[in-house]
Amino acid sequence: MNGDLYNIGQAAKASGISAKMIRHYEEVGLLPAASRTFSNYRTYNHQDVHMLRFIRHSRDLGFSIKQIGDLLSLWRDKNRPSSKVKSLAADHIEMLNKKIEELNTMKSELSRLVSCCHGDDRPDCPILDSLSAD
Amino acid sequence: MNGDLYNIGQAAKASGISAKMIRHYEEVGLLPAASRTFSNYRTYNHQDVHMLRFIRHSRDLGFSIKQIGDLLSLWRDKNRPSSKVKSLAADHIEMLNKKIEELNTMKSELSRLVSCCHGDDRPDCPILDSLSAD
DNA sequence: TTTAGATCTTACCATCATGGTAAGGTCAAG
DNA sequence: CTTGACCTTACCATGATGGTAAGATCTAAA
């Protein structure tokens, strides 16, 4: 095998992104169209795999595909002001905080109800009572 | 208007669930098929709206449609053991905790990166550095 | 060299909860 | 009777991912 080239399966293994998703990212324009072998197989080089890993790390931090597109642009722009990256990341932290708060609200309320419920064989249940309250 | 009957828009307002979603819940079997007027409009009575509110409260606590189906069964079963409700709710709390933890992990890591980034006009950026690290 | 099995290609469908739109029927008030 | 608000169904879209099927291609072993 050409030491420099990966097919999609190898790129997937090397990057931690499934082949399925690599194709998807290409389709939605997050990735440029991969070059192809004569027999129409996609090929990737080290740089491509590097970019895939960038995407993977970004996904792991919860960035959306749209946001990752912006991050990639900034990454490629060697003259970006770091302030742009920082504010993009800060926005995302805001969104994470909002979601965390929502989930915490749910959790608190539900925990309260659960702690009120006997959880035995009798039918009385403050959880159902609360859900059916007006 | 018949003091006892709601059309779908009125049921939506009274329950806080959109007409769209009421139809959807019916389609996926969470709700029994609504009765219809002669002209094929869905009609709902007080009990139906009560059930819709139950669903609404359950959604507000983050239960899935599948879980709400189970909750509704327990609600209707006047002989349910409250333990069943409690364990269903406890399972959901577990899932909420898992999600919260995931988001918190993202948030911590990203916050760390953000705090390391100058956020000025220079291109050096620990956030991008970390995302592109091997 | 042939062949079997792994892997590639595209093109679909599904998830989950929700929103939107379009085309057409119905109802209520003026 | 008209107008506007509402209803009906039947689609499509979101966002990120997984699945499957049918067919082409590659690779390693027999």
Short mmCIF file of C-alpha atoms (C1' of nucleotides) in Angstrom, two decimals:
data_model
loop_
_atom_site.label_atom_id
_atom_site.label_comp_id
_atom_site.label_asym_id
_atom_site.label_seq_id
_atom_site.Cartn_x
_atom_site.Cartn_y
_atom_site.Cartn_z
CA MET A 1 0.00 0.00 0.00
CA ASN A 2 1.11 3.51 -0.72
CA GLY A 3 2.51 4.71 2.61
CA ASP A 4 0.92 8.09 2.07
CA LEU A 5 -2.58 7.19 1.04
CA TYR A 6 -5.55 5.93 2.96
CA ASN A 7 -8.80 4.59 1.65
CA ILE A 8 -11.91 5.56 3.52
CA GLY A 9 -11.79 2.64 5.92
CA GLN A 10 -8.21 3.33 6.85
CA ALA A 11 -8.91 7.03 7.24
CA ALA A 12 -11.83 6.11 9.45
CA LYS A 13 -9.67 3.96 11.71
CA ALA A 14 -6.91 6.56 11.80
CA SER A 15 -9.26 9.40 12.66
CA GLY A 16 -11.92 7.77 14.76
CA ILE A 17 -14.67 8.94 12.43
CA SER A 18 -16.77 6.26 10.77
CA ALA A 19 -16.54 5.86 6.99
CA LYS A 20 -20.23 6.61 6.96
CA MET A 21 -19.70 9.96 8.60
CA ILE A 22 -16.70 10.84 6.46
CA ARG A 23 -18.90 10.46 3.40
CA HIS A 24 -21.60 12.44 5.12
CA TYR A 25 -19.26 15.30 6.02
CA GLU A 26 -18.15 15.41 2.42
CA GLU A 27 -21.72 15.47 1.20
CA VAL A 28 -22.74 18.35 3.44
CA GLY A 29 -19.63 20.32 2.50
CA LEU A 30 -17.70 20.12 5.74
CA LEU A 31 -14.99 18.26 3.85
CA PRO A 32 -13.82 18.98 0.30
CA ALA A 33 -14.60 16.20 -2.15
CA ALA A 34 -11.96 13.53 -1.67
CA SER A 35 -9.77 12.64 -4.60
CA ARG A 36 -10.50 9.30 -6.15
CA THR A 37 -8.57 6.33 -7.43
CA PHE A 38 -9.11 5.15 -10.99
CA SER A 39 -11.72 2.76 -9.65
CA ASN A 40 -13.53 5.57 -7.86
CA TYR A 41 -12.41 4.83 -4.32
CA ARG A 42 -11.89 7.88 -2.13
CA THR A 43 -8.29 8.49 -1.07
CA TYR A 44 -6.95 10.50 1.83
CA ASN A 45 -3.46 11.65 2.71
CA HIS A 46 -1.92 12.54 6.04
CA GLN A 47 -3.22 16.08 5.90
CA ASP A 48 -6.73 14.88 5.22
CA VAL A 49 -6.53 12.53 8.16
CA HIS A 50 -5.21 15.37 10.25
CA MET A 51 -8.27 17.39 9.34
CA LEU A 52 -10.50 14.43 10.18
CA ARG A 53 -8.94 14.23 13.60
CA PHE A 54 -9.54 17.93 14.05
CA ILE A 55 -13.18 17.32 13.28
CA ARG A 56 -13.27 14.39 15.64
CA HIS A 57 -11.87 16.43 18.50
CA SER A 58 -14.33 19.19 17.77
CA ARG A 59 -17.24 16.77 17.81
CA ASP A 60 -15.97 15.38 21.10
CA LEU A 61 -16.32 18.87 22.52
CA GLY A 62 -19.87 19.03 21.20
CA PHE A 63 -19.41 21.52 18.38
CA SER A 64 -22.00 21.30 15.62
CA ILE A 65 -21.01 20.61 12.04
CA LYS A 66 -21.72 24.23 11.23
CA GLN A 67 -19.42 25.40 14.02
CA ILE A 68 -16.75 22.96 12.97
CA GLY A 69 -16.89 24.45 9.51
CA ASP A 70 -16.10 27.81 11.06
CA LEU A 71 -13.36 26.33 13.21
CA LEU A 72 -11.80 24.73 10.15
CA SER A 73 -11.80 28.04 8.32
CA LEU A 74 -10.05 29.68 11.24
CA TRP A 75 -7.63 26.78 11.47
CA ARG A 76 -6.70 27.17 7.84
CA ASP A 77 -6.41 30.94 8.07
CA LYS A 78 -2.92 31.42 9.42
CA ASN A 79 -3.76 35.06 10.11
CA ARG A 80 -6.92 34.56 12.13
CA PRO A 81 -7.23 36.58 15.27
CA SER A 82 -7.44 34.17 18.18
CA SER A 83 -10.29 36.28 19.47
CA LYS A 84 -12.53 34.76 16.81
CA VAL A 85 -11.76 31.26 17.91
CA LYS A 86 -12.20 32.21 21.50
CA SER A 87 -15.59 33.79 20.99
CA LEU A 88 -16.79 30.83 18.97
CA ALA A 89 -15.75 28.55 21.78
CA ALA A 90 -17.27 30.85 24.38
CA ASP A 91 -20.58 30.78 22.52
CA HIS A 92 -20.48 27.04 22.59
CA ILE A 93 -19.80 27.00 26.31
CA GLU A 94 -22.88 29.17 26.71
CA MET A 95 -24.95 26.62 24.84
CA LEU A 96 -23.51 23.81 26.89
CA ASN A 97 -24.40 25.70 30.03
CA LYS A 98 -27.93 26.20 28.85
CA LYS A 99 -28.36 22.51 28.15
CA ILE A 100 -26.77 21.54 31.42
CA GLU A 101 -29.13 23.83 33.26
CA GLU A 102 -32.14 22.39 31.50
CA LEU A 103 -31.09 18.87 32.37
CA ASN A 104 -30.31 19.85 35.93
CA THR A 105 -33.73 21.39 36.29
CA MET A 106 -35.31 18.19 35.09
CA LYS A 107 -33.11 16.13 37.33
CA SER A 108 -33.81 18.18 40.45
CA GLU A 109 -37.53 18.12 40.00
CA LEU A 110 -37.58 14.44 39.19
CA SER A 111 -35.28 13.58 42.06
CA ARG A 112 -37.56 15.42 44.39
CA LEU A 113 -40.52 13.40 43.16
CA VAL A 114 -38.63 10.13 43.32
CA SER A 115 -37.58 10.78 46.89
CA CYS A 116 -41.23 11.33 47.78
CA CYS A 117 -42.36 8.04 46.26
CA HIS A 118 -42.52 5.02 48.52
CA GLY A 119 -41.71 2.70 45.67
CA ASP A 120 -43.57 -0.25 47.12
CA ASP A 121 -46.52 -2.40 46.04
CA ARG A 122 -49.10 0.22 46.80
CA PRO A 123 -50.46 2.35 43.97
CA ASP A 124 -50.14 5.77 45.61
CA CYS A 125 -47.49 7.65 43.73
CA PRO A 126 -46.48 11.31 44.07
CA ILE A 127 -44.70 11.06 40.73
CA LEU A 128 -47.88 10.25 38.84
CA ASP A 129 -49.77 12.72 41.00
CA SER A 130 -47.41 15.46 39.96
CA LEU A 131 -47.49 14.53 36.29
CA SER A 132 -51.26 14.58 36.29
CA ALA A 133 -51.60 17.77 38.29
CA ASP A 134 -53.32 20.72 36.64
CA MET B 1 -69.09 25.92 21.75
CA ASN B 2 -69.86 22.68 23.51
CA GLY B 3 -68.53 23.26 27.02
CA ASP B 4 -67.15 19.75 27.13
CA LEU B 5 -65.49 19.43 23.76
CA TYR B 6 -62.28 20.85 22.35
CA ASN B 7 -61.09 20.82 18.82
CA ILE B 8 -57.41 20.22 18.29
CA GLY B 9 -56.44 23.89 18.51
CA GLN B 10 -58.29 24.36 21.77
CA ALA B 11 -56.82 21.16 23.17
CA ALA B 12 -53.41 22.41 22.15
CA LYS B 13 -53.87 25.69 23.98
CA ALA B 14 -55.32 23.99 27.01
CA SER B 15 -52.51 21.46 27.24
CA GLY B 16 -49.50 23.34 25.99
CA ILE B 17 -48.85 20.74 23.30
CA SER B 18 -48.96 21.97 19.71
CA ALA B 19 -51.68 20.67 17.43
CA LYS B 20 -48.92 19.32 15.29
CA MET B 21 -47.56 17.21 18.09
CA ILE B 22 -50.99 16.04 19.22
CA ARG B 23 -51.50 14.59 15.74
CA HIS B 24 -48.03 13.14 15.89
CA TYR B 25 -48.59 11.47 19.25
CA GLU B 26 -51.77 9.97 17.88
CA GLU B 27 -49.97 8.69 14.81
CA VAL B 28 -47.21 6.99 16.77
CA GLY B 29 -49.71 5.44 19.15
CA LEU B 30 -48.99 7.43 22.28
CA LEU B 31 -52.57 8.70 22.13
CA PRO B 32 -55.63 6.70 21.10
CA ALA B 33 -57.20 7.89 17.88
CA ALA B 34 -59.30 10.92 18.70
CA SER B 35 -62.99 10.79 18.03
CA ARG B 36 -64.14 12.89 15.11
CA THR B 37 -66.95 15.24 14.31
CA PHE B 38 -69.12 14.59 11.30
CA SER B 39 -66.79 16.80 9.29
CA ASN B 40 -63.78 14.80 10.40
CA TYR B 41 -62.41 17.24 12.96
CA ARG B 42 -60.72 15.64 15.95
CA THR B 43 -62.50 16.26 19.26
CA TYR B 44 -61.16 16.07 22.79
CA ASN B 45 -62.89 16.10 26.14
CA HIS B 46 -61.64 17.11 29.56
CA GLN B 47 -60.11 13.71 30.20
CA ASP B 48 -58.25 13.81 26.92
CA VAL B 49 -56.88 17.22 27.77
CA HIS B 50 -55.91 15.93 31.16
CA MET B 51 -53.93 13.18 29.47
CA LEU B 52 -52.32 15.72 27.18
CA ARG B 53 -51.23 17.72 30.17
CA PHE B 54 -49.79 14.58 31.70
CA ILE B 55 -47.78 14.09 28.53
CA ARG B 56 -46.69 17.69 28.59
CA HIS B 57 -45.42 17.45 32.13
CA SER B 58 -43.61 14.25 31.30
CA ARG B 59 -41.94 15.83 28.31
CA ASP B 60 -40.93 18.75 30.47
CA LEU B 61 -39.09 16.29 32.66
CA GLY B 62 -37.35 14.89 29.60
CA PHE B 63 -39.11 11.53 29.33
CA SER B 64 -39.12 10.00 25.86
CA ILE B 65 -42.33 9.17 24.06
CA LYS B 66 -41.68 5.52 24.74
CA GLN B 67 -41.26 6.18 28.44
CA ILE B 68 -44.36 8.35 28.51
CA GLY B 69 -46.27 5.46 27.02
CA ASP B 70 -45.18 3.37 29.98
CA LEU B 71 -46.03 6.15 32.41
CA LEU B 72 -49.48 6.47 30.90
CA SER B 73 -50.07 2.75 31.31
CA LEU B 74 -49.11 2.96 34.95
CA TRP B 75 -51.23 6.04 35.38
CA ARG B 76 -54.27 4.23 33.99
CA ASP B 77 -53.60 1.13 36.05
CA LYS B 78 -55.17 1.99 39.38
CA ASN B 79 -53.45 -1.06 40.88
CA ARG B 80 -49.90 -0.29 39.78
CA PRO B 81 -47.21 -0.72 42.35
CA SER B 82 -45.59 2.66 42.86
CA SER B 83 -42.24 0.85 42.69
CA LYS B 84 -42.68 0.55 38.94
CA VAL B 85 -43.16 4.26 38.52
CA LYS B 86 -40.28 4.97 40.80
CA SER B 87 -37.87 2.71 38.95
CA LEU B 88 -38.89 4.15 35.62
CA ALA B 89 -38.19 7.60 36.96
CA ALA B 90 -34.94 6.49 38.55
CA ASP B 91 -33.78 5.08 35.21
CA HIS B 92 -34.51 8.40 33.64
CA ILE B 93 -32.55 10.23 36.30
CA GLU B 94 -29.64 7.93 35.47
CA MET B 95 -29.84 8.93 31.85
CA LEU B 96 -30.06 12.60 32.76
CA ASN B 97 -26.98 12.17 34.91
CA LYS B 98 -25.10 10.55 32.07
CA LYS B 99 -25.94 13.37 29.72
CA ILE B 100 -25.12 16.00 32.28
CA GLU B 101 -21.77 14.38 32.88
CA GLU B 102 -21.01 14.30 29.17
CA LEU B 103 -21.85 17.95 28.82
CA ASN B 104 -19.87 18.85 31.90
CA THR B 105 -16.85 17.03 30.54
CA MET B 106 -17.10 19.01 27.32
CA LYS B 107 -17.59 22.20 29.22
CA SER B 108 -14.63 21.69 31.53
CA GLU B 109 -12.25 20.86 28.75
CA LEU B 110 -13.44 23.69 26.58
CA SER B 111 -13.37 26.16 29.45
CA ARG B 112 -9.82 25.20 30.15
CA LEU B 113 -8.88 25.86 26.54
CA VAL B 114 -10.75 29.14 26.43
CA SER B 115 -9.03 30.37 29.53
CA CYS B 116 -5.68 29.62 27.90
CA CYS B 117 -6.50 31.61 24.76
CA HIS B 118 -5.44 35.24 24.66
CA GLY B 119 -8.36 36.15 22.46
CA ASP B 120 -6.63 39.01 20.74
CA ASP B 121 -5.60 39.87 17.18
CA ARG B 122 -2.72 37.44 17.08
CA PRO B 123 -3.24 34.04 15.45
CA ASP B 124 -1.71 31.86 18.19
CA CYS B 125 -4.53 29.85 19.67
CA PRO B 126 -4.37 27.01 22.18
CA ILE B 127 -7.90 26.04 21.26
CA LEU B 128 -6.97 25.31 17.65
CA ASP B 129 -3.73 23.77 18.79
CA SER B 130 -5.58 21.35 20.97
CA LEU B 131 -8.15 20.49 18.32
CA SER B 132 -5.40 19.74 15.81
CA ALA B 133 -3.22 17.80 18.22
CA ASP B 134 -2.52 14.16 17.38
"C1'" DT C 1 -5.60 -18.22 -11.94
"C1'" DT C 2 -9.55 -18.44 -9.76
"C1'" DT C 3 -12.29 -17.57 -5.99
"C1'" DA C 4 -13.95 -16.09 -1.43
"C1'" DG C 5 -14.24 -12.51 1.61
"C1'" DA C 6 -13.37 -7.92 2.83
"C1'" DT C 7 -14.13 -3.37 1.48
"C1'" DC C 8 -15.52 0.08 -1.60
"C1'" DT C 9 -19.46 2.66 -4.24
"C1'" DT C 10 -24.25 4.87 -4.30
"C1'" DA C 11 -28.96 5.20 -2.84
"C1'" DC C 12 -32.10 4.55 0.08
"C1'" DC C 13 -34.59 4.27 5.02
"C1'" DA C 14 -34.63 4.95 10.21
"C1'" DT C 15 -33.95 7.32 14.42
"C1'" DC C 16 -36.19 11.38 17.81
"C1'" DA C 17 -39.06 15.28 18.62
"C1'" DT C 18 -40.42 19.02 16.43
"C1'" DG C 19 -41.49 22.61 12.89
"C1'" DG C 20 -42.93 24.04 8.30
"C1'" DT C 21 -45.69 24.20 4.01
"C1'" DA C 22 -49.15 23.34 0.60
"C1'" DA C 23 -53.67 22.12 -1.07
"C1'" DG C 24 -58.05 21.62 0.05
"C1'" DG C 25 -62.26 21.30 3.30
"C1'" DT C 26 -65.02 23.58 7.21
"C1'" DC C 27 -66.77 26.84 10.35
"C1'" DA C 28 -68.21 31.30 12.30
"C1'" DA C 29 -68.92 36.10 12.07
"C1'" DG C 30 -70.06 40.02 9.49
"C1'" DC D 1 -72.07 34.96 0.74
"C1'" DT D 2 -67.61 36.14 1.66
"C1'" DT D 3 -63.63 36.28 4.44
"C1'" DG D 4 -60.53 34.72 7.65
"C1'" DA D 5 -59.43 31.44 10.99
"C1'" DC D 6 -59.15 26.89 11.61
"C1'" DC D 7 -59.22 21.98 10.34
"C1'" DT D 8 -57.58 17.86 7.32
"C1'" DT D 9 -53.78 15.04 5.06
"C1'" DA D 10 -49.34 14.52 2.98
"C1'" DC D 11 -45.22 15.82 2.36
"C1'" DC D 12 -40.20 17.84 3.55
"C1'" DA D 13 -36.63 19.50 6.97
"C1'" DT D 14 -33.82 19.51 11.01
"C1'" DG D 15 -28.89 17.07 13.10
"C1'" DA D 16 -25.88 13.40 13.69
"C1'" DT D 17 -25.67 8.97 13.19
"C1'" DG D 18 -26.67 4.05 11.98
"C1'" DG D 19 -28.43 0.51 8.91
"C1'" DT D 20 -29.13 -2.08 4.57
"C1'" DA D 21 -29.01 -3.53 -0.19
"C1'" DA D 22 -27.01 -4.13 -4.72
"C1'" DG D 23 -23.23 -3.93 -7.22
"C1'" DA D 24 -18.08 -2.99 -8.16
"C1'" DT D 25 -13.36 -3.76 -6.65
"C1'" DC D 26 -9.50 -5.32 -4.19
"C1'" DT D 27 -6.63 -8.85 -1.77
"C1'" DA D 28 -5.02 -13.01 -0.11
"C1'" DA D 29 -5.17 -17.75 -0.20
"C1'" DA D 30 -5.99 -22.18 -2.60
#
